[in-house]
Coordinates of C-alpha atoms and ligand atoms in Angstrom, one line a residue:
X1473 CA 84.2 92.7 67.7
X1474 CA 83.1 92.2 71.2
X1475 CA 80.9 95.5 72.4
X1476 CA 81.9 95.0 76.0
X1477 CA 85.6 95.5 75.3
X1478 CA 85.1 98.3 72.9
X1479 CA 83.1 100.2 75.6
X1480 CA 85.9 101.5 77.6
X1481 CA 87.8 102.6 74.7
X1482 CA 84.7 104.7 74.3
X1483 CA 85.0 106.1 77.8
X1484 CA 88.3 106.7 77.9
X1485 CA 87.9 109.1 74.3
X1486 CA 85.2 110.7 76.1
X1487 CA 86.8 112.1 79.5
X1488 CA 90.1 112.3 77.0
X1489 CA 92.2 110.0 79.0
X1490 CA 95.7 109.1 78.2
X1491 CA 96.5 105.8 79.1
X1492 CA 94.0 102.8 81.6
X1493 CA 95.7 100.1 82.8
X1494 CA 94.0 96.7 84.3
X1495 CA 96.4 95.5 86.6
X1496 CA 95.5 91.7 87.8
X1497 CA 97.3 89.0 90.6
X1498 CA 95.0 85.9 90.7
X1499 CA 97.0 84.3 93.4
X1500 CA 97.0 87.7 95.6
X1501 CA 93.2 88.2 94.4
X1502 CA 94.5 91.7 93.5
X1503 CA 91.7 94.1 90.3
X1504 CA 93.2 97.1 90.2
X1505 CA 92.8 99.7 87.2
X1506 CA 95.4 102.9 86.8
X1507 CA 94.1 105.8 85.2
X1508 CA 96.0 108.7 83.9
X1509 CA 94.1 111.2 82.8
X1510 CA 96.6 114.2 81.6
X1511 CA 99.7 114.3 82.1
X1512 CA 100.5 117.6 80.3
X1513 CA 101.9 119.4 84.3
X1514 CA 103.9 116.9 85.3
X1515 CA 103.6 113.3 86.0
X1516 CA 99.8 111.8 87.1
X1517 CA 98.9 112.0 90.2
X1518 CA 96.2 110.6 92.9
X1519 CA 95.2 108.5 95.3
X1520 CA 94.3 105.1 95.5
X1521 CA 90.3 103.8 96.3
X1522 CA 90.1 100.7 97.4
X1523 CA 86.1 100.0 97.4
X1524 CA 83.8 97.2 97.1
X1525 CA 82.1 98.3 93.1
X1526 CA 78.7 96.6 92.2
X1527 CA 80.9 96.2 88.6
X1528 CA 84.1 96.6 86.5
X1529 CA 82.4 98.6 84.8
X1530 CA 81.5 101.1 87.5
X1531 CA 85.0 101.1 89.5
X1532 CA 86.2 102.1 85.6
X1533 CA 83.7 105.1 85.2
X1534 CA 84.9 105.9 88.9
X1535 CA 88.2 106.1 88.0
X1536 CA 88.2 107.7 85.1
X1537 CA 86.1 110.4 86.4
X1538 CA 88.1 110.9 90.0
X1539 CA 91.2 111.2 87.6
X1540 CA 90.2 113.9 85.7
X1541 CA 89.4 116.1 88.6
X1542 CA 92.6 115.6 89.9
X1543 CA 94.4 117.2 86.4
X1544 CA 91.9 120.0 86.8
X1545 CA 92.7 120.2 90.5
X1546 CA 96.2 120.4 90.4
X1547 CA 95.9 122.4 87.1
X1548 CA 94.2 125.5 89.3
X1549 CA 96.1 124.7 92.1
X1550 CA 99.4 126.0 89.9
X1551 CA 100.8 122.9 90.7
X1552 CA 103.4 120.7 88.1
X1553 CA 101.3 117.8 88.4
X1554 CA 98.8 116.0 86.4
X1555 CA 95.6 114.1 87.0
X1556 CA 95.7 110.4 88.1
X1557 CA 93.5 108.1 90.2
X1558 CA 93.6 103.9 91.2
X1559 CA 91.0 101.8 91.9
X1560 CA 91.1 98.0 94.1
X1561 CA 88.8 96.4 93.7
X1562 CA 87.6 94.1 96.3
X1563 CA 86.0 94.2 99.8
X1564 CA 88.4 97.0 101.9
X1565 CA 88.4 93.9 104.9
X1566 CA 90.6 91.5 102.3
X1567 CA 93.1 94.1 101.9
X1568 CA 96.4 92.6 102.6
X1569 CA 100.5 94.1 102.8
X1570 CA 100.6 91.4 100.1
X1571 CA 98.5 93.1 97.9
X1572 CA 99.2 96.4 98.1
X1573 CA 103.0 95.4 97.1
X1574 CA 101.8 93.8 94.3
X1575 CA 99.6 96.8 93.5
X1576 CA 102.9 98.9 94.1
X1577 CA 105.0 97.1 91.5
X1578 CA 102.3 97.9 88.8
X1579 CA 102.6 101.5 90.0
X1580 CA 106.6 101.1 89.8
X1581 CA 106.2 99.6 86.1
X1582 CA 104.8 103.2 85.0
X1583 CA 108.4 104.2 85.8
X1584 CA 106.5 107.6 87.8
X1585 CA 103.8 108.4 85.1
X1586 CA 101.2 107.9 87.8
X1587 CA 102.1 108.7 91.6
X1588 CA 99.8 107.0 94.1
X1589 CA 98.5 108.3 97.5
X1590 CA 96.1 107.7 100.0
X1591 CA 92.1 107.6 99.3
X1592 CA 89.0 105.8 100.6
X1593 CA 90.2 103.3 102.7
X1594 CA 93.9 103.1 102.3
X1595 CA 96.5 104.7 104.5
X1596 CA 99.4 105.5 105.6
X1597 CA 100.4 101.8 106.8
X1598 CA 99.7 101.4 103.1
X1599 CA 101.4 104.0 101.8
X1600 CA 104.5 102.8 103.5
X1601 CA 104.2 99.3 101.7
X1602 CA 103.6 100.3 98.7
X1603 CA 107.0 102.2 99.1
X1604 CA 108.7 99.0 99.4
X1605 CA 107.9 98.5 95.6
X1606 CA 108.3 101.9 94.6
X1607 CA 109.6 105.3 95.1
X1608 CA 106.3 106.6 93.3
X1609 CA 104.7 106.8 96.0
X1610 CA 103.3 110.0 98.7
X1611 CA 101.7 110.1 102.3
X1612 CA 103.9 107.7 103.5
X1613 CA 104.7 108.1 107.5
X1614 CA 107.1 111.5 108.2
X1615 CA 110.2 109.2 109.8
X1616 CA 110.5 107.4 106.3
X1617 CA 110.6 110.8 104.1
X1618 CA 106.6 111.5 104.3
X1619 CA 104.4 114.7 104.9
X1620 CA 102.4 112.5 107.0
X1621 CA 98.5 114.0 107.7
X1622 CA 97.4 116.0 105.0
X1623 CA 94.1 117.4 106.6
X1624 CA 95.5 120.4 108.4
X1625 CA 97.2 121.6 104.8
X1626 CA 93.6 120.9 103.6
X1627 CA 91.7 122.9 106.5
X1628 CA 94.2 125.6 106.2
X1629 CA 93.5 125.9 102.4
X1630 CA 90.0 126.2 102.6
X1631 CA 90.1 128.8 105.7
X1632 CA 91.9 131.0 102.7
X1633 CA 89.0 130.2 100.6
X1634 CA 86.6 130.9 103.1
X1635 CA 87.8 134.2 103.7
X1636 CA 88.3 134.9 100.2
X1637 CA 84.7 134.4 99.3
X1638 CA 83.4 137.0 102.8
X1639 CA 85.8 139.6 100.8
X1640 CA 83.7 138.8 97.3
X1641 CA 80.3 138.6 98.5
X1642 CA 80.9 141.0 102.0
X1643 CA 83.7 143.1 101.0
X1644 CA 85.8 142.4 103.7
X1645 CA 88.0 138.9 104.1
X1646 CA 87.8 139.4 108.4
X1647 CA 86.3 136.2 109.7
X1648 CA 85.3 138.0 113.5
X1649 CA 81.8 137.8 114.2
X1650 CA 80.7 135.8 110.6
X1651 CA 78.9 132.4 111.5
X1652 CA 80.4 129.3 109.9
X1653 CA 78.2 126.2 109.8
X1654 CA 80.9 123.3 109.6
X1655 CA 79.5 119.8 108.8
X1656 CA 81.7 117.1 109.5
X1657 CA 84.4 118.1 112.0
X1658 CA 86.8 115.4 111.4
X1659 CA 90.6 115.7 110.5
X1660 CA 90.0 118.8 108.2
X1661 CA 86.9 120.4 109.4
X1662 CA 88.2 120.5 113.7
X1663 CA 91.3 122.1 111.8
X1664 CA 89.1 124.6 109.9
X1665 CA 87.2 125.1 113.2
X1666 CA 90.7 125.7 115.1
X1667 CA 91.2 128.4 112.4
X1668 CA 88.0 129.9 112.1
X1669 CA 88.0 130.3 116.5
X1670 CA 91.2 131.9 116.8
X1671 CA 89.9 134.6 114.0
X1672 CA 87.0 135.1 116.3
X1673 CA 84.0 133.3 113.9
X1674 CA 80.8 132.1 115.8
X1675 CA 80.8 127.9 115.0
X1676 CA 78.1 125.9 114.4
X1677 CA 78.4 121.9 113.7
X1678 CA 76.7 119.4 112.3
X1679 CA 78.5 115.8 112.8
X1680 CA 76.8 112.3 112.8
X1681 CA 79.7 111.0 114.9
X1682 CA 79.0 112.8 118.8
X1683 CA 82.4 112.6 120.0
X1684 CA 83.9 114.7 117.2
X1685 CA 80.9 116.6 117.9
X1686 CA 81.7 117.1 121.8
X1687 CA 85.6 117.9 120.7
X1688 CA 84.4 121.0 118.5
X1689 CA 82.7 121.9 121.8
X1690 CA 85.0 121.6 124.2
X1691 CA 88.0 122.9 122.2
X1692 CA 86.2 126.2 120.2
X1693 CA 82.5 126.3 121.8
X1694 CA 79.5 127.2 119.5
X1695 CA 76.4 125.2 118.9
X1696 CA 75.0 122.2 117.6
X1697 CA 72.7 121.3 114.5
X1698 CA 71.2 118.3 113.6
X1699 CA 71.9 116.8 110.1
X1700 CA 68.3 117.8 108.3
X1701 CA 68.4 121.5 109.7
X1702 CA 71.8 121.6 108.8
X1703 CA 71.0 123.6 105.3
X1704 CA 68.7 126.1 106.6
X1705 CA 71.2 127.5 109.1
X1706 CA 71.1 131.1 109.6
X1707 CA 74.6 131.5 108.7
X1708 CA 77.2 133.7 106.7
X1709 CA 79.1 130.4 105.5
X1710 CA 78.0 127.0 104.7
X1711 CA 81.9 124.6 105.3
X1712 CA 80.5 121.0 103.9
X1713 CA 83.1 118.6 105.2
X1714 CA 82.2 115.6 105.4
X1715 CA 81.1 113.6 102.2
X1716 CA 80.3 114.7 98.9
X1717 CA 76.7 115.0 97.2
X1718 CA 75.2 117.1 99.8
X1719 CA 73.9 120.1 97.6
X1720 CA 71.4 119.3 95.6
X1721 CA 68.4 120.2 94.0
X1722 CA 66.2 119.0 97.2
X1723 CA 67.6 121.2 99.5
X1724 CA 69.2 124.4 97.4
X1725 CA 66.5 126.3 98.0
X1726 CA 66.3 126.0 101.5
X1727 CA 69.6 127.7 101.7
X1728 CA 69.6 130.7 103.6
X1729 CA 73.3 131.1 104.1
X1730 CA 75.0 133.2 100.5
X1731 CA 78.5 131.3 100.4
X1732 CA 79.2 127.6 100.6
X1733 CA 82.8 126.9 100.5
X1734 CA 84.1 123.8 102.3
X1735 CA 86.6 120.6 102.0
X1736 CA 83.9 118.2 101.1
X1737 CA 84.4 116.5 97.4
X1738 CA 82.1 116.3 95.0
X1739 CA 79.6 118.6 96.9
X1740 CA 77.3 119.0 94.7
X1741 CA 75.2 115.6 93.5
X1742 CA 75.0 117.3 90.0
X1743 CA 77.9 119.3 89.1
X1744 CA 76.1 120.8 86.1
X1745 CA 72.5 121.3 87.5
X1746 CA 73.8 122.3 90.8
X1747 CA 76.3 125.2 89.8
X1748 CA 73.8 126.7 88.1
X1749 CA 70.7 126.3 90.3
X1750 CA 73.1 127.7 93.3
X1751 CA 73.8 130.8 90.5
X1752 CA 70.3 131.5 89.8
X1753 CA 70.0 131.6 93.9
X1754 CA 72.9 133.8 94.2
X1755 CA 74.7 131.1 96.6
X1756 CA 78.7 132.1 96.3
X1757 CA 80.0 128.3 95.4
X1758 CA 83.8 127.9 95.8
X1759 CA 84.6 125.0 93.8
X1760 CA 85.7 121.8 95.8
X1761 CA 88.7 121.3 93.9
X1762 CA 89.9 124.8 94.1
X1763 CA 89.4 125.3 98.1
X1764 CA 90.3 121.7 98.7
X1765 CA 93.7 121.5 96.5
X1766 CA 96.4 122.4 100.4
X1767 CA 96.4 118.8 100.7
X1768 CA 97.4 118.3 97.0
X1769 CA 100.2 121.0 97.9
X1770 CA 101.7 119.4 101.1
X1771 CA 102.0 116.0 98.7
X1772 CA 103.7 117.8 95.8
X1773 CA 106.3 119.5 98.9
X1774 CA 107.2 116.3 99.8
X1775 CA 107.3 114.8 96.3
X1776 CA 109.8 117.9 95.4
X1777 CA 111.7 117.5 99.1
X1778 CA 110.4 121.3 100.4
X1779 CA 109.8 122.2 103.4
X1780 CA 106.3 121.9 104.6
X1781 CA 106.5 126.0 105.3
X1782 CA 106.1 125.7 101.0
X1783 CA 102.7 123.9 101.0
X1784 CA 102.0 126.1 103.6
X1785 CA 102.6 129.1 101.4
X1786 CA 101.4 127.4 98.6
X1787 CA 97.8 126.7 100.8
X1788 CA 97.9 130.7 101.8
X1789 CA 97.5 131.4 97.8
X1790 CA 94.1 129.5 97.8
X1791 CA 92.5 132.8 98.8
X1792 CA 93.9 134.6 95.6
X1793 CA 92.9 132.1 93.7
X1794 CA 89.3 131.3 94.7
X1795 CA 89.1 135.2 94.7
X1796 CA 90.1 134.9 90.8
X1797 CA 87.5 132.2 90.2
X1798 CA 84.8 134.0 91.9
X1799 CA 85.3 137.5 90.0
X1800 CA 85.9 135.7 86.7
X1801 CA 82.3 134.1 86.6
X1802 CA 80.3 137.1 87.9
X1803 CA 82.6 139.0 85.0
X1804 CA 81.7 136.4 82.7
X1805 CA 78.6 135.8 83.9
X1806 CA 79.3 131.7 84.6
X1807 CA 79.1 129.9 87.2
X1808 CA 82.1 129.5 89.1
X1809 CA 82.4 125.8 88.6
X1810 CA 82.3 126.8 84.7
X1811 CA 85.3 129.6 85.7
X1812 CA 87.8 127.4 87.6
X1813 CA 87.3 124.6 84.7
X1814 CA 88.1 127.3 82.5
X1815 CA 91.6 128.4 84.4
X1816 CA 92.3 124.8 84.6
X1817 CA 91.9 124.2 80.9
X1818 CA 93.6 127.6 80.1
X1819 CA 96.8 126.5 81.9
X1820 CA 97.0 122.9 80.5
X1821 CA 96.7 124.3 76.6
X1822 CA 98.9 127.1 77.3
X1823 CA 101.3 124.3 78.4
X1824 CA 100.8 122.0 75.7
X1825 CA 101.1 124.8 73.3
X1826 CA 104.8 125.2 74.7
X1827 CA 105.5 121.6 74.1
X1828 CA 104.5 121.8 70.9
X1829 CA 106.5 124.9 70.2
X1830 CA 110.1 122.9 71.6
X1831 CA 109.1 119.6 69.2
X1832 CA 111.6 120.0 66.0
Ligands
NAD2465 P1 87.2 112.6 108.2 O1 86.6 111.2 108.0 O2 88.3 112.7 109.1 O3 86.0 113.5 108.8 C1 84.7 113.5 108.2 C2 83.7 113.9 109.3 O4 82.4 113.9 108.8 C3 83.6 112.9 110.5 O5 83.6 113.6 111.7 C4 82.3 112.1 110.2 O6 81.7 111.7 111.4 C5 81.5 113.3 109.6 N1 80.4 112.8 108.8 C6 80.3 111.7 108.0 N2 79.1 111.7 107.4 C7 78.4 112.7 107.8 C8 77.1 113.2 107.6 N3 76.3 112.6 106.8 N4 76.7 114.4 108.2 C9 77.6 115.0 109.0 N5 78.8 114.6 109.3 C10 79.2 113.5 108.7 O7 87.5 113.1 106.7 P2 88.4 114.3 106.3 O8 89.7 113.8 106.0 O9 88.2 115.4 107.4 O10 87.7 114.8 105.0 C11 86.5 115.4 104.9 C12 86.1 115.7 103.5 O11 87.1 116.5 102.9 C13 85.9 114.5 102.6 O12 84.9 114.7 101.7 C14 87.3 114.4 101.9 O13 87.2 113.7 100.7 C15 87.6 115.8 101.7 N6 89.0 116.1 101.5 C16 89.9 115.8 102.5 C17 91.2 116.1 102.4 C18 92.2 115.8 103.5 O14 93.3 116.3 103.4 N7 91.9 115.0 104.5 C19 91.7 116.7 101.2 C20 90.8 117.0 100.2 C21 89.4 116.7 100.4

């Protein structure tokens, strides 16, 4: 048999995935691959990445990996979802309505075992397409159905988390007069910002794009830091949101600041190394997916038709559960990456166990 095709079946025992599917349309130059990773919760879902990959082989390792996080995310999150994730492959410029129709009718074919949503550049426009084919579809715009922007359910997430972790590490949960170092103040981090103001936090920002920079200003004051200080800030909170493999092995131990807890995904480079080097520091790390999952809740509100005051409510309970996260590993002595994939894990089996229990 040929190695090359046996490879993925590999991969796919590995990460325990339930079900890959290529999805091709020569004439619409349309490589797509569907992963569902667990669907255990509730149907698949996650959003689609449409990115140029060196290799199929590499947009299939992407995949399968961003699909798992989303069944732990949503898993933690206490949501009735599972974990799914797509991949186009293809320059983002060739993109076309075509296209994502035709990518929408192989979502439709899985009759709503995978739900798709936006990601690396696709968007709303695309969303709404895609809805042509299917109804398995979220983010589209808010006058066709849609919850529309999900960064400010994001930003008001992690501002729980935040403020969960000052009540672990500091005792009390009170933003006033804590410095918050926010790197990236696009959609969610000018949110978090907005949040962070109005409780009376001193803001400091890092941004490599100067007008989002001279927004932050002008809307919540603070000050400035460039991009290779940004680490070393004399701070109470690190907030990474911007892009992911920022904490790493290079710069951990120039951290001065004891709790990093922001939007950005996959913060750390390493997720194994780095959990456990920012232990060993005693850097309070609140894990990505856990602080990151309001977004996920506005999607599943308008998946279930509730009002966005539920994803709002649903957001508000990120700060109990990064608090449970954070006192499990100390009271395990884990790192809290190792706790919330243990929650996560916890819920699913206790779940399957159920289903087991109903089969005749
Ligand atoms: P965004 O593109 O609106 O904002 C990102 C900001 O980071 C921009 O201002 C950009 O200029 C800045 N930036 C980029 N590279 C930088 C760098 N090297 N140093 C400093 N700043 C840099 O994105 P967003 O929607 O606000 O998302 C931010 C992060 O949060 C991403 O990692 C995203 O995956 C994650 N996230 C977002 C959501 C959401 O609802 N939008 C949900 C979950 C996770």
């Amino acid at each position: 048999m040929d190695s090359t095709v046996a490879e993925p079946f590999a991969w796919m025992h590995e990460l325990d995935h339930e079900q890959v599917v290529y999805c091709h349309n020569k004439e619409l130059g349309l490589k797509a691959i569907i992963a569902i990773h667990d669907t255990t919760l509730g149907p698949a879902l996650g959003g689609c990445r449409f990115y140029d990959y060196g290799s199929e082989a590499d947009a299939l390792k992407d995949v399968l990996r961003l699909s798992r996080g989303m069944t732990y995310k949503a898993a933690v999150a206490g949501l009735d979802l599972g974990g799914g994730k797509a991949v186009i492959m293809g320059d983002p410029a060739t993109k076309t309505d075509a296209m994502m129709r035709a990518f929408g009718r192989h979502v439709a074919s899985l009759g709503g075992r995978y739900i798709t949503a936006e990601d690396m550049n696709t968007n709303e426009h695309d969303m709404n397409t895609i809805r042509r084919e299917t109804e398995w579809v979220t983010g589209v715009s808010k006058h066709i159905g849609g919850s529309g922007d999900p960064g400010p359910s994001t930003a008001f997430g992690v501002f729980q988390g935040v403020r969960a972790c000052l009540e672990v590490v500091y005792g009390s949960s009170d933003v006033r007069g804590r410095t918050i170092a926010i790197q990236g103040v696009g959609s969610v981090g000018f949110q978090l910002a907005r949040h962070l103001h109005e409780g009376g936090a001193k803001l400091v920002y890092s941004d490599v794009n100067d007008r989002n920079i001279a927004r932050a200003m002008e809307s919540f004051g603070g000050q400035v830091v460039d991009g290779k200080d940004f680490w070393a800030t004399e701070c109470d909170v690190l907030a990474p949101c911007a892009i992911g493999g920022v904490v790493h092995e290079r710069n951990i131990g120039s951290i001065r600041a004891p709790i990093i807890a922001g939007s950005a995904n996959n913060v750390l480079e390493d997720e194994a190394r780095d959990s456990v080097l920012l232990t060993e520091q005693q850097i309070t790390y609140a894990p990505d997916y856990v602080i990151n999952a309001g977004g996920l809740m506005a999607v599943s509100a308008e998946l279930n038709g509730w009002p966005h005051e539920k994803a709002m409510e649903d957001a508000a309970g990120i700060f109990d559960t990064v608090k449970r996260v954070l006192n499990k590993a100390t009271s395990a002595g884990i790192t809290t990456l190792a706790a919330s994939d243990a929650l996560a894990e916890e819920r699913i089996a206790n779940a399957a166990s159920l289903q087991r229990m109903r089969l005749p």
